[in-house]
PDB file of C-alpha atoms in Angstrom:
ATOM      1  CA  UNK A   7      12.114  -8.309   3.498  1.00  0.00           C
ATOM      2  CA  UNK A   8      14.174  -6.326   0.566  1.00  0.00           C
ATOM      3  CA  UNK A   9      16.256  -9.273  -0.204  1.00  0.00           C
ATOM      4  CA  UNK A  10      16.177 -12.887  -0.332  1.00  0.00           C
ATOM      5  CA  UNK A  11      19.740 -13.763   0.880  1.00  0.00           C
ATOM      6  CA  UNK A  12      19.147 -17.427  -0.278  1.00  0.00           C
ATOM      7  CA  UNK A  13      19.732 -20.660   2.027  1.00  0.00           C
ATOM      8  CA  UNK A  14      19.038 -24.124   0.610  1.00  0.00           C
ATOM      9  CA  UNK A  15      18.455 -25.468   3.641  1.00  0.00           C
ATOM     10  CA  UNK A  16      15.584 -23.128   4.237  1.00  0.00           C
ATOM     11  CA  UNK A  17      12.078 -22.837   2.705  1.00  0.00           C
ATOM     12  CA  UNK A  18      10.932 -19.881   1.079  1.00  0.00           C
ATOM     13  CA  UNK A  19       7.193 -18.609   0.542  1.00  0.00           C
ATOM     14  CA  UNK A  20       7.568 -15.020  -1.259  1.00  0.00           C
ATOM     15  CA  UNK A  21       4.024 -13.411  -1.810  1.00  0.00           C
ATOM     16  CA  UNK A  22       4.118 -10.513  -4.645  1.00  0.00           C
ATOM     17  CA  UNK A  23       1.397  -8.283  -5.077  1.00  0.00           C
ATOM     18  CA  UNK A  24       1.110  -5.788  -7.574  1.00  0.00           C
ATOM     19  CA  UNK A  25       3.109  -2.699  -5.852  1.00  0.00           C
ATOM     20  CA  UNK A  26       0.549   0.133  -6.463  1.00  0.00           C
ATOM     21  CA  UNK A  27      -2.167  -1.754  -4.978  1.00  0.00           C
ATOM     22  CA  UNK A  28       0.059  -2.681  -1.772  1.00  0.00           C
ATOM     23  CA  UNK A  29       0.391   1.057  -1.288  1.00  0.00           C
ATOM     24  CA  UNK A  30      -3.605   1.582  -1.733  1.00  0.00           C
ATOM     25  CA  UNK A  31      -3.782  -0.973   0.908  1.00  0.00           C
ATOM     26  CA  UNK A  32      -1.081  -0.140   2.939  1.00  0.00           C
ATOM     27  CA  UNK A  33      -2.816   3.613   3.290  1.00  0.00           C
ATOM     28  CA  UNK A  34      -5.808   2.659   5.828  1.00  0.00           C
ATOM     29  CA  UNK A  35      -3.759   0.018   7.582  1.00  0.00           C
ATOM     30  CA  UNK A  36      -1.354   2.848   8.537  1.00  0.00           C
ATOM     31  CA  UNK A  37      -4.940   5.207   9.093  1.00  0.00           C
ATOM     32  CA  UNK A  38      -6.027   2.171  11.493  1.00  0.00           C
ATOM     33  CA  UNK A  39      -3.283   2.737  14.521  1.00  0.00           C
ATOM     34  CA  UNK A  40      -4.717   4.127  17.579  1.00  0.00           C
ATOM     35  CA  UNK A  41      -4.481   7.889  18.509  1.00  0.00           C
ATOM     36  CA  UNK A  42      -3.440   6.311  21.755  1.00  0.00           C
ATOM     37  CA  UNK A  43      -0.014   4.374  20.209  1.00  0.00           C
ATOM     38  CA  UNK A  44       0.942   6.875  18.044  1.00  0.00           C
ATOM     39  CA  UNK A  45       1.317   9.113  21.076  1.00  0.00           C
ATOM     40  CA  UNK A  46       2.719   6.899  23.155  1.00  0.00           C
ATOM     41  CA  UNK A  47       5.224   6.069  20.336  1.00  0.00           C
ATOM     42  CA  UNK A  48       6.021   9.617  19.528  1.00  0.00           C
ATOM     43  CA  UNK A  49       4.936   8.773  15.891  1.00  0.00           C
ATOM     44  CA  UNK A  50       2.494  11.633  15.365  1.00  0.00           C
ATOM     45  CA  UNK A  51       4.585  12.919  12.734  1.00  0.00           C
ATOM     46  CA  UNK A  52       5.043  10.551  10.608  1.00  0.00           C
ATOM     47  CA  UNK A  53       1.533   8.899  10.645  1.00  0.00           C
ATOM     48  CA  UNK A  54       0.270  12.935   9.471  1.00  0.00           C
ATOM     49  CA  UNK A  55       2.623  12.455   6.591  1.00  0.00           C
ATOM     50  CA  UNK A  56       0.839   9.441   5.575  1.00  0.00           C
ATOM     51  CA  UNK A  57      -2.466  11.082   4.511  1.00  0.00           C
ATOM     52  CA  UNK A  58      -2.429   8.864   1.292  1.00  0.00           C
ATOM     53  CA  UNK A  59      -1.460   6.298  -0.999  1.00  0.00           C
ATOM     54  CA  UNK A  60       0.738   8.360  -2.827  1.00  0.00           C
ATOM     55  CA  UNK A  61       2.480   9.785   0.305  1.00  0.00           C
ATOM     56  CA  UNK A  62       3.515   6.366   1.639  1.00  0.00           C
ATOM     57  CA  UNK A  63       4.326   5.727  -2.217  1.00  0.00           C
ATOM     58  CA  UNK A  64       6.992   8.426  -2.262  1.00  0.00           C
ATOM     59  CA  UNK A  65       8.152   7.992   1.250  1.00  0.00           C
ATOM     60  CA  UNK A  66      11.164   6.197   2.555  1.00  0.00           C
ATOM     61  CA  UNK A  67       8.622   3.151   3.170  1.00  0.00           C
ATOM     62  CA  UNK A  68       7.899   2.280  -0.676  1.00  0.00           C
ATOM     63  CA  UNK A  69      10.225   4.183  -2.368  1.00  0.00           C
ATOM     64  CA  UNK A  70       7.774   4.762  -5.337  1.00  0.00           C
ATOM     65  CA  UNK A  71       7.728   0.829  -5.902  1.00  0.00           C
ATOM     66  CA  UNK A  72      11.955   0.464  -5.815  1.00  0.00           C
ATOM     67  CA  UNK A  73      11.351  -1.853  -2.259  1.00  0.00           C
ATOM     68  CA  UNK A  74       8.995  -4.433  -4.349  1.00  0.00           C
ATOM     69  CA  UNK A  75      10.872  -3.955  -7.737  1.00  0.00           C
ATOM     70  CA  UNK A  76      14.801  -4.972  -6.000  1.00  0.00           C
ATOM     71  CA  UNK A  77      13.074  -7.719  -3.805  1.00  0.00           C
ATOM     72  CA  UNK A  78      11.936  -9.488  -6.938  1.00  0.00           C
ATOM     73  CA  UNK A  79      15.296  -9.318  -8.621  1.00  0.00           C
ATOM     74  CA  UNK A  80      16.459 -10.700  -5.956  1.00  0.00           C
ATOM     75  CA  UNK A  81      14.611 -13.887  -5.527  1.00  0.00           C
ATOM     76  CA  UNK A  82      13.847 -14.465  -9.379  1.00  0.00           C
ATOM     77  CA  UNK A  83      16.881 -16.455  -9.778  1.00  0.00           C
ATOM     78  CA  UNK A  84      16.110 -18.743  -6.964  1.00  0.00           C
ATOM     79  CA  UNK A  85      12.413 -19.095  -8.257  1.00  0.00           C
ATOM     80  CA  UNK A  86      11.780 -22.154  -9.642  1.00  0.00           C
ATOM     81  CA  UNK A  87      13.894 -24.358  -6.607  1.00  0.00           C
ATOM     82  CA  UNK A  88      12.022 -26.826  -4.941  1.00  0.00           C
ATOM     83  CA  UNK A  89      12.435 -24.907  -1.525  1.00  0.00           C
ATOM     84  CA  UNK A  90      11.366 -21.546  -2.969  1.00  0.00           C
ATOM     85  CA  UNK A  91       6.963 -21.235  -3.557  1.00  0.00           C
ATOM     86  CA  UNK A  92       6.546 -18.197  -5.336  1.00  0.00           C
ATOM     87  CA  UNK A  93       2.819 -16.853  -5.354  1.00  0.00           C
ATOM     88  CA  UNK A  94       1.135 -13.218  -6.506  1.00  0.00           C
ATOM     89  CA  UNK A  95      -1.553 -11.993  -4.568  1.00  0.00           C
ATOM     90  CA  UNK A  96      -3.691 -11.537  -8.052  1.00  0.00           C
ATOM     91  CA  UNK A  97      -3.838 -15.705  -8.100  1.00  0.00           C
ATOM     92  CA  UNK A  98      -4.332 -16.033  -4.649  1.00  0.00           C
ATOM     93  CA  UNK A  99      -8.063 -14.007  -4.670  1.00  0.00           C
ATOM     94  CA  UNK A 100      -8.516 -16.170  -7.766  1.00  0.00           C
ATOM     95  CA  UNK A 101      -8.159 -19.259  -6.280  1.00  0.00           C
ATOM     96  CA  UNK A 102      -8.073 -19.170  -2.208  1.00  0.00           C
ATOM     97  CA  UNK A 103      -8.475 -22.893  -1.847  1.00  0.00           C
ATOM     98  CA  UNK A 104      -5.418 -23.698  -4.217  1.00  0.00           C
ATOM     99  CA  UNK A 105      -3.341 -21.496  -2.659  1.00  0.00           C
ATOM    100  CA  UNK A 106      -4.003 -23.396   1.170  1.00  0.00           C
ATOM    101  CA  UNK A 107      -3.777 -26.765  -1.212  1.00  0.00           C
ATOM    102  CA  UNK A 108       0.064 -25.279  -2.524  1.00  0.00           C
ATOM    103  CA  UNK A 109       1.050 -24.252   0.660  1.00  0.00           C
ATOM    104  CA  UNK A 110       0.041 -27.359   2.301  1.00  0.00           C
ATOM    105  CA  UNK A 111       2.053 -29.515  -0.351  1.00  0.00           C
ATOM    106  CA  UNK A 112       4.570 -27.120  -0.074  1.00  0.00           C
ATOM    107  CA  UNK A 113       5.187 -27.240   3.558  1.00  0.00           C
ATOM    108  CA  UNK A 114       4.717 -31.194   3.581  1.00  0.00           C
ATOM    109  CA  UNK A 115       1.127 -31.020   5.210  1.00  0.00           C
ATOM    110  CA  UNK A 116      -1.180 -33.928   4.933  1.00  0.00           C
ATOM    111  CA  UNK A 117      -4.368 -32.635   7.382  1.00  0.00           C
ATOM    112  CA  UNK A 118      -7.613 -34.687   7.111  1.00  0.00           C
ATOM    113  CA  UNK A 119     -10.648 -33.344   5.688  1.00  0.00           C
ATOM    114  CA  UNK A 120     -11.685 -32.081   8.907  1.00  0.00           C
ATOM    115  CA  UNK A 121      -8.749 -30.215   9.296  1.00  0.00           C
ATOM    116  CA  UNK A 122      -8.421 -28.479   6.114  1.00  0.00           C
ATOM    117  CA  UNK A 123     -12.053 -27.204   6.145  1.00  0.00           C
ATOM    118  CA  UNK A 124     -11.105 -25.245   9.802  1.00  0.00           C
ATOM    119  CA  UNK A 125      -7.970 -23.885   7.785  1.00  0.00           C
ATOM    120  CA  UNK A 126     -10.253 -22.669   5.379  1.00  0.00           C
ATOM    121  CA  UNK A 127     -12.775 -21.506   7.569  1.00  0.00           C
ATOM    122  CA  UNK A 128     -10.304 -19.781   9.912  1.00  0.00           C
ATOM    123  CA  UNK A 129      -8.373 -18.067   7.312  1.00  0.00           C
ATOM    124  CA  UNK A 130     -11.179 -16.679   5.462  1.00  0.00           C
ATOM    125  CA  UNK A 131     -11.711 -13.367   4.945  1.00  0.00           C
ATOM    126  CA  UNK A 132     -15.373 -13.429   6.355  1.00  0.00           C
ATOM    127  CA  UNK A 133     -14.281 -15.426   9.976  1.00  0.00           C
ATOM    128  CA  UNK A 134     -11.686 -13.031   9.888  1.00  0.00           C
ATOM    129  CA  UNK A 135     -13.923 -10.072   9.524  1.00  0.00           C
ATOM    130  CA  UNK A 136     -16.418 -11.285  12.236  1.00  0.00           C
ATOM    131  CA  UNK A 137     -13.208 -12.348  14.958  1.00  0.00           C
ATOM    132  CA  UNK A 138     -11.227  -8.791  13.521  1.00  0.00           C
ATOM    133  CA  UNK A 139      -9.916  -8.157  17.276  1.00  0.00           C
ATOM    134  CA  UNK A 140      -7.806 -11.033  17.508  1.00  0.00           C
ATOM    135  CA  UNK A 141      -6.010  -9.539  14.357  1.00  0.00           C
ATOM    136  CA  UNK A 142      -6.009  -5.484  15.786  1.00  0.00           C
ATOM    137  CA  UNK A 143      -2.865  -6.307  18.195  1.00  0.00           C
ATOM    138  CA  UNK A 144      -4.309  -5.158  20.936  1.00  0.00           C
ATOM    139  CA  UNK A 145      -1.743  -6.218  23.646  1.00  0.00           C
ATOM    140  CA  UNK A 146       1.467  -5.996  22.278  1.00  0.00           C
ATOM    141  CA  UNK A 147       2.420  -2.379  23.644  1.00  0.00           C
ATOM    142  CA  UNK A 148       0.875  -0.859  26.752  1.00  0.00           C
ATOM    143  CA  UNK A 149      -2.134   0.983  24.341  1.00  0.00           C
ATOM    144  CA  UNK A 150      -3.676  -1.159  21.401  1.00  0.00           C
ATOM    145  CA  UNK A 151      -1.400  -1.150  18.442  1.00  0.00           C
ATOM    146  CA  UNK A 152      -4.254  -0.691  15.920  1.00  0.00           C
ATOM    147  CA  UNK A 153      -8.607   0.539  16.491  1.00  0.00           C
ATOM    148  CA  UNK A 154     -10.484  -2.799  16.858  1.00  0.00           C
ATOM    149  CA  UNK A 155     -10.796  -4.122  13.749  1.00  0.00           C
ATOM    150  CA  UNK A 156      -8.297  -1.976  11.656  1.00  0.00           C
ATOM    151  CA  UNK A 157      -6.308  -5.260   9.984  1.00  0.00           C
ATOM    152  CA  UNK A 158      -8.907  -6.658   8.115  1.00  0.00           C
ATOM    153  CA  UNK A 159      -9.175  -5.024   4.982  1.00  0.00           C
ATOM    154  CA  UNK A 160     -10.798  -6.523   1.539  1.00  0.00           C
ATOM    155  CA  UNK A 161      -8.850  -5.449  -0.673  1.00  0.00           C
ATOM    156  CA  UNK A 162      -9.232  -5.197  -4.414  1.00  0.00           C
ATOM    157  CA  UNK A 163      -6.828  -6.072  -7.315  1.00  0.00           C
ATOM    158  CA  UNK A 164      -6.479  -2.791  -9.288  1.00  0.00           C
ATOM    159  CA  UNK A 165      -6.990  -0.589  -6.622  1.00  0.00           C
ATOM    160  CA  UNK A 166      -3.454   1.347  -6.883  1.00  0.00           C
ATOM    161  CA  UNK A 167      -4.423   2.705 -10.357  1.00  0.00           C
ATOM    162  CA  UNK A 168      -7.188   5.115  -8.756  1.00  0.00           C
ATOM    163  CA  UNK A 169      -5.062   5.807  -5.411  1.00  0.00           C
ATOM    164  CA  UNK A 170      -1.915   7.376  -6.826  1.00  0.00           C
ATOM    165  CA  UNK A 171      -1.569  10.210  -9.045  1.00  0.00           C
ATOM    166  CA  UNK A 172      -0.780  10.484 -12.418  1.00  0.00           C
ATOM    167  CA  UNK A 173       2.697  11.293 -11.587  1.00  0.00           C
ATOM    168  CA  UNK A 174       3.615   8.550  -9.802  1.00  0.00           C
ATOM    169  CA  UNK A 175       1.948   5.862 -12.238  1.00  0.00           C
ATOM    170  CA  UNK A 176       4.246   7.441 -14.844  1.00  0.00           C
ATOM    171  CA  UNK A 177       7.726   7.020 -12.703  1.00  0.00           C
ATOM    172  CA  UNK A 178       6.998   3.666 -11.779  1.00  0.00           C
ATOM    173  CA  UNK A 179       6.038   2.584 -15.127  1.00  0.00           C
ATOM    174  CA  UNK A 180       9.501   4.339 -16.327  1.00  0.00           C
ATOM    175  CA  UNK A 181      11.152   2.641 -13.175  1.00  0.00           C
ATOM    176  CA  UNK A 182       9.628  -0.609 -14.237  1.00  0.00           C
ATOM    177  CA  UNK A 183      11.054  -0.856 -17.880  1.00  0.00           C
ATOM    178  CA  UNK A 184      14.046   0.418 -16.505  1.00  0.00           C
ATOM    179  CA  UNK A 185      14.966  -2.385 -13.834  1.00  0.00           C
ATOM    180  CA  UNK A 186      12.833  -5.204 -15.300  1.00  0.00           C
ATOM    181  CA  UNK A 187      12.398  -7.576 -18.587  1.00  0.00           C
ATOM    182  CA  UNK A 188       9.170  -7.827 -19.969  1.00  0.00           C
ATOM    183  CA  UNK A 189       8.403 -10.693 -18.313  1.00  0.00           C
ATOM    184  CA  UNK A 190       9.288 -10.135 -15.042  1.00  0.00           C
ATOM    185  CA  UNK A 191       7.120  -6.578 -15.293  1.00  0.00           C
ATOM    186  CA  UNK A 192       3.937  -8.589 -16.499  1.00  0.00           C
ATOM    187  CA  UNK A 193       4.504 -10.962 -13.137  1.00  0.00           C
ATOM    188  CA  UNK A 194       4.495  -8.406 -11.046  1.00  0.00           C
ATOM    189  CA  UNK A 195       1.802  -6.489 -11.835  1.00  0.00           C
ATOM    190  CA  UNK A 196      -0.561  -9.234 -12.879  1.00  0.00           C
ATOM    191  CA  UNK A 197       0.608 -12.508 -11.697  1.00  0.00           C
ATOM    192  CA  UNK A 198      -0.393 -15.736 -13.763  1.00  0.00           C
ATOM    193  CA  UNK A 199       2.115 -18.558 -14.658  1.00  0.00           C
ATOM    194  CA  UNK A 200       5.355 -17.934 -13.367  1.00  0.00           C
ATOM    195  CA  UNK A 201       7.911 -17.485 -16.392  1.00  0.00           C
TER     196      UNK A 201
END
């Protein structure tokens, strides 16, 4: 989503991550779709102009960061209301247990024991790893979406630094003090406390 067009009726869970790492990421998801979809798709293209990070950074996808840098402006307002959880990826790795506990609060969840040990268990990255077809969207379309295997990913927090050039650090840095207080700009790319 670019923008949180606010309801207070509705509940809100907004993950952040820090951009340039979403791009490193983002890189072999896009490498992961089959030959066989992006043919059938007619998105041969496209997919050839994503060879890297720092392609899908500058492309009409990411913008060079603008997409994750409006999105939080957006929501930051709306925040701190009891219908709005805000989380960063950064604390999430830190803490994956605390982040099912917040979400379960969050969402009004009470599970037994039992229950929350499967949710661990089943969202983990190793079950997920070792079950990865049930995640590669293999019967959506006519061909499999994505190779067997090609959404689970461990990623790592700092990975964007090392994936895009020099160049494009610089403008979203420039971007970031531009659009953003200090505060927000520490969030974003680090997480922690939420100001």
């Amino acid at each position: 989503q670019k923008h949180l067009d606010y309801k207070k009726e509705l509940k809100y869970i907004i993950v952040m991550r820090d951009p340039r790492d979403a791009a490193a990421s983002f890189a072999p998801f896009m490498a992961a779709h089959s030959k066989e979809f992006i043919d059938w798709f007619g998105v041969g293209e496209m997919f050839a102009s994503f060879g890297d990070a720092d392609s899908i950074w500058n492309s009409d996808l990411q913008r060079g960061g603008d997409e994750n840098i409006q999105f939080l402006k957006s929501f930051w307002p709306y925040r701190k209301k009891e219908n709005v959880l805000v989380m960063h990826y950064a604390d999430m790795m830190k803490n994956y247990v605390e982040t099912i506990k917040k979400v379960m609060q969050f969402m009004g969840y009470d599970h037994p024991v039992s229950v929350f040990d499967n949710i661990l268990e089943y969202t983990s990255y190793e079950w997920m790893k070792e079950h990865a077809e049930k995640f590669s969207v293999q019967h959506l379309t006519k061909t499999p979406v994505l190779e067997k295997g090609g959404m689970v990913r461990k990623a790592s927090i700092g990975e964007g630094k090392q994936a895009l050039s020099a160049d494009s650090l610089k403008a979203f840095d420039t971007k970031l003090d531009m659009e953003l207080s200090a505060e927000q700009k520490e969030w974003l790319l680090r997480g922690g406390p939420l100001p």
